[in-house]
PDB file of C-alpha atoms in Angstrom:
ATOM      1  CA  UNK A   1       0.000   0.000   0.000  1.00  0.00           C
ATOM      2  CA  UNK A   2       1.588   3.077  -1.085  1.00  0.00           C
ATOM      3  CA  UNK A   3       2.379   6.217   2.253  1.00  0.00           C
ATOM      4  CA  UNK A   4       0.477   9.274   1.835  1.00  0.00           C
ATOM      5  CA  UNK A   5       1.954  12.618   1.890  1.00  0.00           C
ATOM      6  CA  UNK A   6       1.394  12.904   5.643  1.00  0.00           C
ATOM      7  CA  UNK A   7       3.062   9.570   6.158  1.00  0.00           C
ATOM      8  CA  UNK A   8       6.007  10.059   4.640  1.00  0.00           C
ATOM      9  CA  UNK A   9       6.226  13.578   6.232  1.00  0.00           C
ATOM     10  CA  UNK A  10       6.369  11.404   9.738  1.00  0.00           C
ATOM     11  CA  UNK A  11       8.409   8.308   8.539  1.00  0.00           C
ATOM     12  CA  UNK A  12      10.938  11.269   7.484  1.00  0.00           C
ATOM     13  CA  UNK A  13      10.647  12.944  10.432  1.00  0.00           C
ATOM     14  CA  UNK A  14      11.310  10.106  12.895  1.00  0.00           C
ATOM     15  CA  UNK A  15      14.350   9.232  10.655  1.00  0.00           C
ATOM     16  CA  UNK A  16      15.885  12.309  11.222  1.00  0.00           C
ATOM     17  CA  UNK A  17      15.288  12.446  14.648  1.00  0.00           C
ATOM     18  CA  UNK A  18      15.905   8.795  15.649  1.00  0.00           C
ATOM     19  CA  UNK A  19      19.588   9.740  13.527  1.00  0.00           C
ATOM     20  CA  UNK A  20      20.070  12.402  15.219  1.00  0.00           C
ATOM     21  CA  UNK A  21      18.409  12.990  18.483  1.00  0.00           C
ATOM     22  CA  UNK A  22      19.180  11.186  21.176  1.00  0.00           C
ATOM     23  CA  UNK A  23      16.220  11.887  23.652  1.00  0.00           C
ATOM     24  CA  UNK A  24      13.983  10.513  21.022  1.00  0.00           C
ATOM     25  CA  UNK A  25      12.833   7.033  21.064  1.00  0.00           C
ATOM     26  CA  UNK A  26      10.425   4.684  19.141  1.00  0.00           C
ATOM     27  CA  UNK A  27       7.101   5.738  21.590  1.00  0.00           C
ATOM     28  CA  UNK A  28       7.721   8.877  20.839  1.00  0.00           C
ATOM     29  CA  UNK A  29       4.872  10.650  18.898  1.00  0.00           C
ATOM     30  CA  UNK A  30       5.246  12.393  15.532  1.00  0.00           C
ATOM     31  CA  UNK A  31       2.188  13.863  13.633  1.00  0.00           C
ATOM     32  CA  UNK A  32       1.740  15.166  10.283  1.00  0.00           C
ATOM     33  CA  UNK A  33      -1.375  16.840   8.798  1.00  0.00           C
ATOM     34  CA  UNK A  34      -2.362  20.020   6.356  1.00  0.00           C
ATOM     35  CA  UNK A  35      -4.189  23.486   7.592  1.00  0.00           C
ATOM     36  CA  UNK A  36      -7.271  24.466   5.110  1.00  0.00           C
ATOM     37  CA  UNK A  37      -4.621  26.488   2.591  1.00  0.00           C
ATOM     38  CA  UNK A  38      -2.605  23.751   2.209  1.00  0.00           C
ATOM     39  CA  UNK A  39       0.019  24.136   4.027  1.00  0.00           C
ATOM     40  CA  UNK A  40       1.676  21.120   5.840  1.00  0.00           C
ATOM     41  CA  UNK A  41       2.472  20.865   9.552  1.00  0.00           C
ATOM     42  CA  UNK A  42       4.641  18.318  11.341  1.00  0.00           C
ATOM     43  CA  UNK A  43       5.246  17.761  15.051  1.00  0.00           C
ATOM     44  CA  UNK A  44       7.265  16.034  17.545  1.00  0.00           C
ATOM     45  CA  UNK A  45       6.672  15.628  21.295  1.00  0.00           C
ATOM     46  CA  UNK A  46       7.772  12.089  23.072  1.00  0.00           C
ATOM     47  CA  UNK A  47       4.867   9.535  24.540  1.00  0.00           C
ATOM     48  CA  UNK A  48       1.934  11.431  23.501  1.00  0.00           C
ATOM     49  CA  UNK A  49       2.458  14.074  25.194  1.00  0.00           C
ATOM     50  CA  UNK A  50       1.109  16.400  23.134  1.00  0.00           C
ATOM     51  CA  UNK A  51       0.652  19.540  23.243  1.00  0.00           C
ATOM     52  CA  UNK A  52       1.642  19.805  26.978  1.00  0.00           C
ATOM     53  CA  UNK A  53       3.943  22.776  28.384  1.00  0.00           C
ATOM     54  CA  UNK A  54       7.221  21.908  29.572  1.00  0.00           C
ATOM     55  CA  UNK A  55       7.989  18.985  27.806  1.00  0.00           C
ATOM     56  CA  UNK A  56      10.529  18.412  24.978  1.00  0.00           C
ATOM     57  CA  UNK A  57       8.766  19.297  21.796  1.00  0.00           C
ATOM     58  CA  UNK A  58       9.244  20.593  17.977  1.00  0.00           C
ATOM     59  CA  UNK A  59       6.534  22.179  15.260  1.00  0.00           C
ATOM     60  CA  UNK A  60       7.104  22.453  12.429  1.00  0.00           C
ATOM     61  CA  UNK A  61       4.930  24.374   9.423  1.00  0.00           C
ATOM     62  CA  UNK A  62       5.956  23.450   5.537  1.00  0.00           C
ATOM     63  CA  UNK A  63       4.908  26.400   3.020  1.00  0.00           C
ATOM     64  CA  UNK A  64       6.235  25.942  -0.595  1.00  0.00           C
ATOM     65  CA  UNK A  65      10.464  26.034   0.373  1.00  0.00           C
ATOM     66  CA  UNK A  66      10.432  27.613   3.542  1.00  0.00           C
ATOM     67  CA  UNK A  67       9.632  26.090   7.309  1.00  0.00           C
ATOM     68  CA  UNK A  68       8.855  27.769  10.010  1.00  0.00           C
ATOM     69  CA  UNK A  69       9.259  26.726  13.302  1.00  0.00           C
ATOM     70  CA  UNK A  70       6.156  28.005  15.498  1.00  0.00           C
ATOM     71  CA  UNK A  71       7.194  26.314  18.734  1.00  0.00           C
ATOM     72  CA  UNK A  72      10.715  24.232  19.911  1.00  0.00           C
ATOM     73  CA  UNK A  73      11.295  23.393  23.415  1.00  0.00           C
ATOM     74  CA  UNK A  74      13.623  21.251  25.615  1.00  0.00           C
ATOM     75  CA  UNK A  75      11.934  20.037  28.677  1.00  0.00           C
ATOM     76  CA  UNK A  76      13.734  22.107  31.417  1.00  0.00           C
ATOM     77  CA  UNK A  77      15.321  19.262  33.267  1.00  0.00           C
ATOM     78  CA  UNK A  78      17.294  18.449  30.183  1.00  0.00           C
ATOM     79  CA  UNK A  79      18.412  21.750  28.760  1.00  0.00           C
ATOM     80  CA  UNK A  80      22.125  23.214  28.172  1.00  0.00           C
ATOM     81  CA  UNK A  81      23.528  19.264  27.775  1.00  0.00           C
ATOM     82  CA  UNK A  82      23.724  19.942  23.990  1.00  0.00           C
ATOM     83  CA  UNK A  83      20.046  18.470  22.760  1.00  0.00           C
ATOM     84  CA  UNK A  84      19.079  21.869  21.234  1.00  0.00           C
ATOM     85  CA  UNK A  85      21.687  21.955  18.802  1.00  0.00           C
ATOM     86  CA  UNK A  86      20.722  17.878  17.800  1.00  0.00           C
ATOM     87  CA  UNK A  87      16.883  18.403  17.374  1.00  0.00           C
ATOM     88  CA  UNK A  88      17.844  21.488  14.755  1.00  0.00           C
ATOM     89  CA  UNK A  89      20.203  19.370  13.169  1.00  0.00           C
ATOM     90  CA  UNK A  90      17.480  16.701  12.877  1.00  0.00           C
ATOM     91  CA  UNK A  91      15.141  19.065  11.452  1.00  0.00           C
ATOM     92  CA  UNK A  92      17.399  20.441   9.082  1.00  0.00           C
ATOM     93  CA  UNK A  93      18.322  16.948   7.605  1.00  0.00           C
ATOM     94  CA  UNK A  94      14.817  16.933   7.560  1.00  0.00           C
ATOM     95  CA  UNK A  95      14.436  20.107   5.521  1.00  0.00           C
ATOM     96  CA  UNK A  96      17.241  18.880   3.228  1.00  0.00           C
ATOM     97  CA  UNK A  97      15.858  15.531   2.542  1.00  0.00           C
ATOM     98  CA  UNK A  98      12.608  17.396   1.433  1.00  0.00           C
ATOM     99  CA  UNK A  99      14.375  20.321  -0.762  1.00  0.00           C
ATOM    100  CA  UNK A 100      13.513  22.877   1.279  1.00  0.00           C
ATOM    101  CA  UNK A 101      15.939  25.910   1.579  1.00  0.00           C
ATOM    102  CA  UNK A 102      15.344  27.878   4.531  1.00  0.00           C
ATOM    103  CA  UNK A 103      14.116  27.511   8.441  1.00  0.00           C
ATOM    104  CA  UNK A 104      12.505  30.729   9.907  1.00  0.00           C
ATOM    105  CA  UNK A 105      11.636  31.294  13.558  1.00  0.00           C
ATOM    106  CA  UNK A 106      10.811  34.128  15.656  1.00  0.00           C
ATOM    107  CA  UNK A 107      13.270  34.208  18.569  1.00  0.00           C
ATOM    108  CA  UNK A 108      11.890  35.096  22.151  1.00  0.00           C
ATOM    109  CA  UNK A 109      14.644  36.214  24.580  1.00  0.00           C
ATOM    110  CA  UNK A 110      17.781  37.674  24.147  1.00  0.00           C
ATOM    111  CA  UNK A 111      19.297  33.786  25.673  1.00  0.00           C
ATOM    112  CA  UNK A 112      17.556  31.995  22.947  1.00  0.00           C
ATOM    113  CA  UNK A 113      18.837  34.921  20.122  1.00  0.00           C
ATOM    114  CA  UNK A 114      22.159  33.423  21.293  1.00  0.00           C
ATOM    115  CA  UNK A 115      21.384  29.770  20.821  1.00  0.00           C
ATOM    116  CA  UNK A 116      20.197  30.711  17.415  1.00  0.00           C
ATOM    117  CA  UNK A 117      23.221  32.362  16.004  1.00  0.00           C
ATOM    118  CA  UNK A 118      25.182  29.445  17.203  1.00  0.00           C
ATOM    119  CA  UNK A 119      22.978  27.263  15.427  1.00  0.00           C
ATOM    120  CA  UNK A 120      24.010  29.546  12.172  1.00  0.00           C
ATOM    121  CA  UNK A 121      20.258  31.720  12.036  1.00  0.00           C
ATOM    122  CA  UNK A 122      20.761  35.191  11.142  1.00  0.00           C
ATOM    123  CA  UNK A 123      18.540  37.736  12.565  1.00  0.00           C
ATOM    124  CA  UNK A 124      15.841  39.520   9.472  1.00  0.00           C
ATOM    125  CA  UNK A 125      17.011  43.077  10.750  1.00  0.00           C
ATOM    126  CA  UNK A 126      19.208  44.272  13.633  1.00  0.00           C
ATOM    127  CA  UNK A 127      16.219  44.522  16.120  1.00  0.00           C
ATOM    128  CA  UNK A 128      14.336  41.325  14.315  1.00  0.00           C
ATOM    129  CA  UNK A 129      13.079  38.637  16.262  1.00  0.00           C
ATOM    130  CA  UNK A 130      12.817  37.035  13.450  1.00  0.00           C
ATOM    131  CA  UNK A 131      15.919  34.630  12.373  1.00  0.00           C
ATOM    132  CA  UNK A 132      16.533  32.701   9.415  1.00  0.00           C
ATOM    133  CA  UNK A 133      18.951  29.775   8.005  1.00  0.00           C
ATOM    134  CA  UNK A 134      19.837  28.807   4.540  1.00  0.00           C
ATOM    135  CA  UNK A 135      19.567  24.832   4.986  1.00  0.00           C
ATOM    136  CA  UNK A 136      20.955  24.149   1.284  1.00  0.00           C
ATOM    137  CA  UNK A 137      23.899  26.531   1.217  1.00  0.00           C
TER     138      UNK A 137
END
C-alpha cells in the first residue's frame, strides 16, 4: 500500500530524529497533517504528550520552500547538555531531505537569540526577532 503525503512527512521525520536525536525514542509521537490552505504541519513531542507545556517538543509548518518553526522546546530538566543543537540538526536533515531551503523562527529572549546564532540563524534586521537559516547553502 503506497504512504500518503502525511506519512512520509512522519516516517521522514522520525528518521531524522531517531539519527540524530538522542532523547527521542520509538514511543515517541510524531504527527503530520495540512491546515485548510494547504500548508503542511509536522510535530514532535515524546509519549503522547502532546501539546503539553514543559515537555521536549518541535513544530514544524511546511509552506512551498520555507519552514517555520512556530514552537521548539527542551523540557527544562534536560536543557544546556547539547540536545538543542541535535533536534535542529534533525530538522534540518529533515528540511534537506525534502528540498527545502530555509528555516525561519521568531526568537523570544535575548538567551535563545544566542542559541540561534550558534545554530548559524541570522537575525531579518538588527532589532528582528525574526531569524533565518539557509539549509541548502
Amino acid at each position: 500500500m503506497k504512504e500518503s503525503r502525511i506519512e512520509q512527512l512522519c516516517s521522514l521525520m522520525r528518521y531524522a530524529l531517531e539519527a540524530n536525536f538522542s532523547l527521542y525514542n520509538k514511543s515517541d509521537t510524531v504527527k503530520a497533517g495540512t491546515f485548510s490552505k494547504g500548508d503542511i504541519w509536522v510535530a514532535y513531542s515524546p509519549a503522547g504528550l502532546m501539546p503539553l507545556d514543559d515537555v521536549t517538543r518541535i513544530d514544524l509548518n511546511l509552506r512551498d520552500e520555507i519552514c517555520y518553526v512556530p514552537e521548539a522546546k527542551i523540557e527544562p530538566s534536560e536543557r544546556r547538555k547539547g540536545y538543542g543543537r541535535e533536534l535542529f540538526e534533525a530538522v534540518e536533515e529533515f528540511c534537506k531531505e525534502l528540498g527545502i531551503s530555509r528555516i525561519e523562527l521568531t526568537c523570544s529572549g535575548k538567551g535563545n537569540n544566542i542559541f540561534y546564532k550558534k545554530l548559524g540563524f541570522k537575525q531579518k534586521g538588527a532589532d528582528s526577532s525574526e531569524m533565518y537559516k539557509e539549509v541548502n547553502e
